[in-house]
Amino acid sequence: MPKDSCRGSAAALLIAAVAALGGCAGTPGPEAGQPAGDDRPVVLTTFTVLADIAQNVAGEHLRVESITKVGAEIHGYEPTPRDVARAADADLILDNGLNLELWFEQFVDSADVPHVVVSDDIDVIDISEDAYAGTPNPHAWMSPVNAQAYVTAIVDAFSELDPANADDFAANGDDYRTELEVVQTDLETALRTLPENQRALVTCEGAFSYLARDVGLTEQYIWPVNAEQQATPQQIARTIEFVRDNDVPAVFCESTVSDKPMQQVVEATGARFGGTLFVDSLSEPGGPVPTYLDLLRHDADTIVAGLTGGEK
Ligand SMILES: [Zn+2]
């Protein structure tokens, strides 16, 4: 993977930093941030989408937190010493895996905290282009079908962490999987009704491979993973060519990156800018996608409205 050596050095520094802070596994410290009187086990997740899924399984029994905040760019995130101390004090760490959290991997491997990768049972799609070719596409959560497997993994992890509440975790997981099935059916109904020549999804990041597979869309993106600092001329040219060749009516970009490269595609092709999609982060509670289920519904509505919005 690109930048491995850089990331490895950063992780080593962070491990040194947490040692300097006096943090050690199982020893709640002043950095833990848990309110007095709240002695529930702490589950630390790496990003807001995963935290919301986990919270739905946990109910009131566990305290679920996200390391990265709403709106954060999660692929290239650089954890702070406080993040690392929080992880050392947690009772369980959940992460997505599939190379999403390379910034955290080395630390998690060395921390003495139970750690579960929630994507272990999904059918992985590899990235086919650029420097990431042949590596797993990390955005498995963008498929509600995959999210059901995430829920199963989380129910198992929570039941091991807190066996007394295992029945509640199982019931919460069943309820949430039912909600995911409803969203999946609605997504399929909405997106499969698009005319054949309007079933191309063009985005900034290649985050929709799993969703596109599930609902029969053709995916094209400028860059495969948001760790890129800016689009290359070749990436822009490839996207422009695809939009022209397929007469794509609308293109999209994600909430955590600049849409300027996609605006270049808009100017060059006359396609509409169809709107902002949410992938790597939820919004604030008062925003358009405060929950993961809202995120899925918002993206489906935005895609359908963009691709059927009349003449370009
Ligand atoms: Zn992403």
CSV table of N, CA, C and O in Angstrom, one decimal, residues 200-289:
chain,number,residue,atom,x,y,z
A,200,ALA,N,-25.8,4.8,-14.5
A,200,ALA,CA,-24.3,4.9,-14.2
A,200,ALA,C,-24.1,5.9,-13.1
A,200,ALA,O,-24.7,7.0,-13.1
A,201,LEU,N,-23.4,5.5,-12.1
A,201,LEU,CA,-23.1,6.3,-10.9
A,201,LEU,C,-21.7,6.9,-10.9
A,201,LEU,O,-20.8,6.1,-10.8
A,202,VAL,N,-21.6,8.2,-11.1
A,202,VAL,CA,-20.2,8.8,-11.3
A,202,VAL,C,-20.0,9.7,-10.0
A,202,VAL,O,-20.7,10.6,-9.7
A,203,THR,N,-18.9,9.3,-9.3
A,203,THR,CA,-18.7,10.0,-8.0
A,203,THR,C,-17.2,10.4,-7.9
A,203,THR,O,-16.4,9.9,-8.7
A,204,CYS,N,-16.9,11.2,-6.9
A,204,CYS,CA,-15.4,11.5,-6.6
A,204,CYS,C,-14.7,10.3,-6.2
A,204,CYS,O,-13.7,9.9,-6.8
A,205,GLU,N,-15.1,9.7,-5.1
A,205,GLU,CA,-14.4,8.5,-4.5
A,205,GLU,C,-15.1,7.2,-5.0
A,205,GLU,O,-16.3,7.2,-5.2
A,206,GLY,N,-14.3,6.2,-5.1
A,206,GLY,CA,-14.9,4.9,-5.5
A,206,GLY,C,-15.5,4.1,-4.4
A,206,GLY,O,-15.1,3.0,-4.1
A,207,ALA,N,-16.5,4.8,-3.7
A,207,ALA,CA,-17.0,4.3,-2.5
A,207,ALA,C,-18.3,3.4,-2.7
A,207,ALA,O,-18.8,2.9,-1.7
A,208,PHE,N,-18.8,3.3,-3.9
A,208,PHE,CA,-20.1,2.8,-4.2
A,208,PHE,C,-20.0,1.4,-4.9
A,208,PHE,O,-21.0,1.0,-5.4
A,209,SER,N,-18.9,0.8,-4.9
A,209,SER,CA,-18.7,-0.5,-5.6
A,209,SER,C,-19.7,-1.6,-5.0
A,209,SER,O,-20.3,-2.3,-5.8
A,210,TYR,N,-19.9,-1.6,-3.7
A,210,TYR,CA,-20.7,-2.6,-3.1
A,210,TYR,C,-22.2,-2.3,-3.4
A,210,TYR,O,-23.0,-3.2,-3.8
A,211,LEU,N,-22.6,-1.1,-3.2
A,211,LEU,CA,-24.0,-0.7,-3.5
A,211,LEU,C,-24.3,-0.9,-5.0
A,211,LEU,O,-25.4,-1.4,-5.3
A,212,ALA,N,-23.4,-0.5,-5.8
A,212,ALA,CA,-23.6,-0.6,-7.3
A,212,ALA,C,-23.8,-2.1,-7.6
A,212,ALA,O,-24.7,-2.4,-8.4
A,213,ARG,N,-23.0,-3.0,-7.0
A,213,ARG,CA,-23.2,-4.4,-7.3
A,213,ARG,C,-24.6,-4.9,-6.8
A,213,ARG,O,-25.2,-5.6,-7.5
A,214,ASP,N,-25.0,-4.4,-5.7
A,214,ASP,CA,-26.3,-4.8,-5.1
A,214,ASP,C,-27.5,-4.4,-5.9
A,214,ASP,O,-28.5,-5.1,-6.0
A,215,VAL,N,-27.4,-3.2,-6.5
A,215,VAL,CA,-28.6,-2.6,-7.2
A,215,VAL,C,-28.5,-2.4,-8.7
A,215,VAL,O,-29.3,-1.8,-9.3
A,216,GLY,N,-27.4,-3.0,-9.3
A,216,GLY,CA,-27.3,-3.0,-10.7
A,216,GLY,C,-26.9,-1.6,-11.3
A,216,GLY,O,-27.4,-1.3,-12.4
A,217,LEU,N,-26.1,-0.9,-10.7
A,217,LEU,CA,-25.5,0.4,-11.3
A,217,LEU,C,-24.1,0.1,-11.8
A,217,LEU,O,-23.4,-0.7,-11.3
A,218,THR,N,-23.7,0.9,-12.8
A,218,THR,CA,-22.4,0.9,-13.3
A,218,THR,C,-21.6,2.0,-12.6
A,218,THR,O,-22.1,3.2,-12.6
A,219,GLU,N,-20.5,1.7,-12.0
A,219,GLU,CA,-19.8,2.7,-11.2
A,219,GLU,C,-18.6,3.3,-11.9
A,219,GLU,O,-17.8,2.6,-12.5
A,220,GLN,N,-18.4,4.6,-11.8
A,220,GLN,CA,-17.2,5.3,-12.3
A,220,GLN,C,-16.8,6.3,-11.3
A,220,GLN,O,-17.7,7.0,-10.7
A,221,TYR,N,-15.5,6.4,-11.0
A,221,TYR,CA,-15.1,7.4,-10.0
A,221,TYR,C,-13.8,8.1,-10.4
A,221,TYR,O,-13.1,7.6,-11.3
A,222,ILE,N,-13.5,9.3,-9.8
A,222,ILE,CA,-12.3,10.0,-10.2
A,222,ILE,C,-11.1,9.3,-9.5
A,222,ILE,O,-10.1,9.0,-10.1
A,223,TRP,N,-11.2,9.1,-8.2
A,223,TRP,CA,-10.1,8.4,-7.5
A,223,TRP,C,-10.7,7.2,-6.6
A,223,TRP,O,-11.8,7.3,-6.2
A,224,PRO,N,-9.9,6.2,-6.4
A,224,PRO,CA,-10.5,5.0,-5.7
A,224,PRO,C,-10.7,5.2,-4.2
A,224,PRO,O,-11.7,4.8,-3.6
A,225,VAL,N,-9.8,6.0,-3.5
A,225,VAL,CA,-9.8,6.1,-2.1
A,225,VAL,C,-9.5,7.6,-1.8
A,225,VAL,O,-8.6,8.1,-2.4
A,226,ASN,N,-10.1,8.2,-0.8
A,226,ASN,CA,-10.0,9.6,-0.5
A,226,ASN,C,-8.6,10.0,0.0
A,226,ASN,O,-8.4,11.2,0.3
A,227,ALA,N,-7.7,9.1,0.2
A,227,ALA,CA,-6.4,9.4,0.7
A,227,ALA,C,-5.6,10.3,-0.3
A,227,ALA,O,-4.6,10.9,0.0
A,228,GLU,N,-6.0,10.3,-1.6
A,228,GLU,CA,-5.4,11.1,-2.6
A,228,GLU,C,-5.6,12.6,-2.2
A,228,GLU,O,-6.6,13.0,-1.8
A,229,GLN,N,-4.6,13.4,-2.4
A,229,GLN,CA,-4.7,14.8,-2.1
A,229,GLN,C,-5.5,15.6,-3.2
A,229,GLN,O,-6.2,16.5,-2.9
A,230,GLN,N,-5.2,15.2,-4.4
A,230,GLN,CA,-6.0,15.9,-5.5
A,230,GLN,C,-6.0,14.9,-6.7
A,230,GLN,O,-5.2,14.0,-6.8
A,231,ALA,N,-7.0,15.2,-7.6
A,231,ALA,CA,-7.2,14.3,-8.7
A,231,ALA,C,-6.0,14.5,-9.7
A,231,ALA,O,-5.6,15.7,-9.9
A,232,THR,N,-5.6,13.5,-10.4
A,232,THR,CA,-4.6,13.7,-11.4
A,232,THR,C,-5.3,14.0,-12.7
A,232,THR,O,-6.5,13.7,-12.9
A,233,PRO,N,-4.6,14.7,-13.7
A,233,PRO,CA,-5.2,15.0,-15.0
A,233,PRO,C,-5.7,13.7,-15.7
A,233,PRO,O,-6.8,13.7,-16.3
A,234,GLN,N,-5.0,12.6,-15.5
A,234,GLN,CA,-5.5,11.3,-16.1
A,234,GLN,C,-6.8,10.9,-15.5
A,234,GLN,O,-7.7,10.4,-16.2
A,235,GLN,N,-6.9,11.0,-14.2
A,235,GLN,CA,-8.2,10.6,-13.5
A,235,GLN,C,-9.4,11.5,-14.0
A,235,GLN,O,-10.5,11.0,-14.2
A,236,ILE,N,-9.1,12.8,-14.1
A,236,ILE,CA,-10.2,13.7,-14.6
A,236,ILE,C,-10.6,13.3,-16.0
A,236,ILE,O,-11.7,13.2,-16.4
A,237,ALA,N,-9.5,13.1,-16.9
A,237,ALA,CA,-9.8,12.8,-18.3
A,237,ALA,C,-10.6,11.5,-18.4
A,237,ALA,O,-11.5,11.4,-19.3
A,238,ARG,N,-10.2,10.5,-17.6
A,238,ARG,CA,-10.9,9.2,-17.7
A,238,ARG,C,-12.4,9.4,-17.3
A,238,ARG,O,-13.3,8.8,-18.0
A,239,THR,N,-12.7,10.2,-16.3
A,239,THR,CA,-14.0,10.4,-15.9
A,239,THR,C,-14.8,11.2,-16.9
A,239,THR,O,-16.0,10.9,-17.2
A,240,ILE,N,-14.2,12.2,-17.5
A,240,ILE,CA,-14.9,13.0,-18.6
A,240,ILE,C,-15.2,12.1,-19.7
A,240,ILE,O,-16.3,12.1,-20.3
A,241,GLU,N,-14.3,11.2,-20.1
A,241,GLU,CA,-14.5,10.3,-21.2
A,241,GLU,C,-15.7,9.4,-20.9
A,241,GLU,O,-16.6,9.2,-21.8
A,242,PHE,N,-15.8,8.9,-19.7
A,242,PHE,CA,-16.9,8.0,-19.3
A,242,PHE,C,-18.2,8.7,-19.4
A,242,PHE,O,-19.2,8.2,-19.9
A,243,VAL,N,-18.2,9.9,-18.9
A,243,VAL,CA,-19.5,10.7,-18.9
A,243,VAL,C,-20.0,11.0,-20.3
A,243,VAL,O,-21.1,10.9,-20.6
A,244,ARG,N,-19.0,11.4,-21.1
A,244,ARG,CA,-19.4,11.7,-22.6
A,244,ARG,C,-19.8,10.4,-23.3
A,244,ARG,O,-20.9,10.4,-23.9
A,245,ASP,N,-19.0,9.3,-23.1
A,245,ASP,CA,-19.3,8.1,-23.9
A,245,ASP,C,-20.7,7.5,-23.5
A,245,ASP,O,-21.4,6.9,-24.3
A,246,ASN,N,-21.1,7.7,-22.2
A,246,ASN,CA,-22.3,7.1,-21.7
A,246,ASN,C,-23.4,8.1,-21.6
A,246,ASN,O,-24.5,7.7,-21.1
A,247,ASP,N,-23.2,9.3,-22.0
A,247,ASP,CA,-24.2,10.4,-21.9
A,247,ASP,C,-24.8,10.4,-20.5
A,247,ASP,O,-26.0,10.4,-20.4
A,248,VAL,N,-24.0,10.4,-19.5
A,248,VAL,CA,-24.4,10.4,-18.1
A,248,VAL,C,-25.0,11.8,-17.8
A,248,VAL,O,-24.4,12.8,-18.0
A,249,PRO,N,-26.3,11.8,-17.3
A,249,PRO,CA,-26.9,13.1,-17.0
A,249,PRO,C,-26.4,13.9,-15.8
A,249,PRO,O,-26.5,15.1,-15.8
A,250,ALA,N,-26.0,13.1,-14.8
A,250,ALA,CA,-25.6,13.8,-13.5
A,250,ALA,C,-24.4,13.1,-12.9
A,250,ALA,O,-24.3,11.9,-13.0
A,251,VAL,N,-23.6,13.9,-12.2
A,251,VAL,CA,-22.5,13.3,-11.4
A,251,VAL,C,-22.5,13.8,-10.0
A,251,VAL,O,-23.2,14.8,-9.7
A,252,PHE,N,-21.8,13.2,-9.1
A,252,PHE,CA,-21.9,13.4,-7.7
A,252,PHE,C,-20.6,13.5,-7.0
A,252,PHE,O,-19.6,13.0,-7.5
A,253,CYS,N,-20.5,14.0,-5.8
A,253,CYS,CA,-19.3,14.0,-5.0
A,253,CYS,C,-19.7,13.8,-3.5
A,253,CYS,O,-20.8,14.0,-3.1
A,254,GLU,N,-18.7,13.4,-2.7
A,254,GLU,CA,-19.0,13.1,-1.3
A,254,GLU,C,-18.7,14.2,-0.3
A,254,GLU,O,-18.0,15.1,-0.6
A,255,SER,N,-19.4,14.1,0.9
A,255,SER,CA,-19.4,15.2,1.8
A,255,SER,C,-18.0,15.5,2.4
A,255,SER,O,-17.8,16.7,2.9
A,256,THR,N,-17.1,14.6,2.5
A,256,THR,CA,-15.9,14.8,3.2
A,256,THR,C,-14.7,15.3,2.3
A,256,THR,O,-13.6,15.4,2.8
A,257,VAL,N,-15.0,15.5,1.0
A,257,VAL,CA,-13.9,16.0,0.1
A,257,VAL,C,-14.4,17.2,-0.7
A,257,VAL,O,-15.6,17.4,-0.8
A,258,SER,N,-13.5,17.9,-1.3
A,258,SER,CA,-13.8,19.0,-2.2
A,258,SER,C,-14.4,18.5,-3.5
A,258,SER,O,-14.0,17.5,-4.0
A,259,ASP,N,-15.5,19.2,-4.0
A,259,ASP,CA,-16.1,18.7,-5.2
A,259,ASP,C,-15.5,19.4,-6.4
A,259,ASP,O,-16.0,19.3,-7.6
A,260,LYS,N,-14.4,20.2,-6.2
A,260,LYS,CA,-13.8,20.9,-7.4
A,260,LYS,C,-13.4,20.1,-8.5
A,260,LYS,O,-13.7,20.4,-9.7
A,261,PRO,N,-12.8,18.9,-8.3
A,261,PRO,CA,-12.5,18.0,-9.4
A,261,PRO,C,-13.7,17.6,-10.2
A,261,PRO,O,-13.7,17.6,-11.5
A,262,MET,N,-14.8,17.3,-9.5
A,262,MET,CA,-16.0,16.9,-10.2
A,262,MET,C,-16.6,18.1,-11.0
A,262,MET,O,-17.3,17.9,-12.0
A,263,GLN,N,-16.4,19.3,-10.4
A,263,GLN,CA,-16.9,20.5,-11.2
A,263,GLN,C,-16.2,20.7,-12.5
A,263,GLN,O,-16.8,21.2,-13.5
A,264,GLN,N,-14.9,20.2,-12.5
A,264,GLN,CA,-14.2,20.2,-13.8
A,264,GLN,C,-14.9,19.3,-14.8
A,264,GLN,O,-15.0,19.6,-16.0
A,265,VAL,N,-15.4,18.1,-14.3
A,265,VAL,CA,-16.1,17.2,-15.2
A,265,VAL,C,-17.4,17.8,-15.7
A,265,VAL,O,-17.7,17.7,-16.8
A,266,VAL,N,-18.1,18.5,-14.8
A,266,VAL,CA,-19.3,19.1,-15.1
A,266,VAL,C,-19.1,20.2,-16.2
A,266,VAL,O,-19.8,20.2,-17.2
A,267,GLU,N,-18.1,21.0,-16.1
A,267,GLU,CA,-17.8,22.0,-17.1
A,267,GLU,C,-17.4,21.4,-18.4
A,267,GLU,O,-17.8,21.9,-19.5
A,268,ALA,N,-16.7,20.3,-18.4
A,268,ALA,CA,-16.2,19.8,-19.6
A,268,ALA,C,-17.3,19.0,-20.4
A,268,ALA,O,-17.2,18.8,-21.6
A,269,THR,N,-18.3,18.5,-19.6
A,269,THR,CA,-19.3,17.6,-20.3
A,269,THR,C,-20.7,18.1,-20.4
A,269,THR,O,-21.5,17.6,-21.2
A,270,GLY,N,-21.0,19.1,-19.5
A,270,GLY,CA,-22.4,19.6,-19.5
A,270,GLY,C,-23.3,18.7,-18.7
A,270,GLY,O,-24.5,19.0,-18.6
A,271,ALA,N,-22.8,17.7,-18.0
A,271,ALA,CA,-23.6,16.9,-17.1
A,271,ALA,C,-23.9,17.8,-15.9
A,271,ALA,O,-23.2,18.8,-15.6
A,272,ARG,N,-25.0,17.5,-15.2
A,272,ARG,CA,-25.4,18.3,-14.0
A,272,ARG,C,-24.6,17.8,-12.8
A,272,ARG,O,-24.2,16.6,-12.8
A,273,PHE,N,-24.4,18.7,-11.8
A,273,PHE,CA,-23.9,18.2,-10.5
A,273,PHE,C,-25.1,17.8,-9.8
A,273,PHE,O,-26.0,18.6,-9.4
A,274,GLY,N,-25.2,16.5,-9.5
A,274,GLY,CA,-26.4,15.9,-8.9
A,274,GLY,C,-26.5,16.0,-7.4
A,274,GLY,O,-27.6,15.7,-6.8
A,275,GLY,N,-25.4,16.4,-6.7
A,275,GLY,CA,-25.6,16.6,-5.3
A,275,GLY,C,-24.5,15.9,-4.5
A,275,GLY,O,-23.6,15.3,-5.0
A,276,THR,N,-24.6,16.1,-3.2
A,276,THR,CA,-23.6,15.6,-2.2
A,276,THR,C,-24.0,14.3,-1.6
A,276,THR,O,-25.1,14.2,-1.1
A,277,LEU,N,-23.2,13.3,-1.7
A,277,LEU,CA,-23.5,12.0,-1.1
A,277,LEU,C,-22.7,11.8,0.2
A,277,LEU,O,-21.6,12.3,0.3
A,278,PHE,N,-23.2,11.0,1.1
A,278,PHE,CA,-22.5,10.8,2.4
A,278,PHE,C,-22.1,9.3,2.4
A,278,PHE,O,-22.8,8.4,2.0
A,279,VAL,N,-20.8,9.2,2.8
A,279,VAL,CA,-20.2,7.8,2.7
A,279,VAL,C,-19.4,7.6,4.0
A,279,VAL,O,-19.7,6.7,4.8
A,280,ASP,N,-18.4,8.4,4.2
A,280,ASP,CA,-17.4,8.2,5.3
A,280,ASP,C,-17.7,8.8,6.6
A,280,ASP,O,-17.0,8.5,7.6
A,281,SER,N,-18.8,9.6,6.7
A,281,SER,CA,-19.2,10.2,7.9
A,281,SER,C,-20.6,10.5,7.9
A,281,SER,O,-21.2,10.8,6.9
A,282,LEU,N,-21.3,10.4,9.1
A,282,LEU,CA,-22.6,10.9,9.3
A,282,LEU,C,-22.5,12.4,9.3
A,282,LEU,O,-21.4,13.0,9.4
A,283,SER,N,-23.7,13.1,9.4
A,283,SER,CA,-23.7,14.5,9.7
A,283,SER,C,-24.0,14.8,11.2
A,283,SER,O,-24.2,13.8,11.9
A,284,GLU,N,-24.0,16.1,11.5
A,284,GLU,CA,-24.4,16.4,12.9
A,284,GLU,C,-25.8,16.0,13.1
A,284,GLU,O,-26.6,15.8,12.1
A,285,PRO,N,-26.3,15.9,14.4
A,285,PRO,CA,-27.7,15.4,14.6
A,285,PRO,C,-28.7,16.2,13.9
A,285,PRO,O,-29.7,15.6,13.4
A,286,GLY,N,-28.5,17.5,13.7
A,286,GLY,CA,-29.6,18.3,13.0
A,286,GLY,C,-29.4,18.3,11.5
A,286,GLY,O,-30.2,18.9,10.8
A,287,GLY,N,-28.4,17.6,11.0
A,287,GLY,CA,-28.1,17.6,9.5
A,287,GLY,C,-28.9,16.6,8.8
A,287,GLY,O,-29.8,16.0,9.3
A,288,PRO,N,-28.5,16.4,7.5
A,288,PRO,CA,-29.3,15.5,6.6
A,288,PRO,C,-29.1,14.0,6.9
A,288,PRO,O,-30.1,13.3,6.6
A,289,VAL,N,-28.0,13.6,7.5
A,289,VAL,CA,-27.9,12.1,7.7
A,289,VAL,C,-27.3,11.9,9.1
A,289,VAL,O,-26.2,11.4,9.3
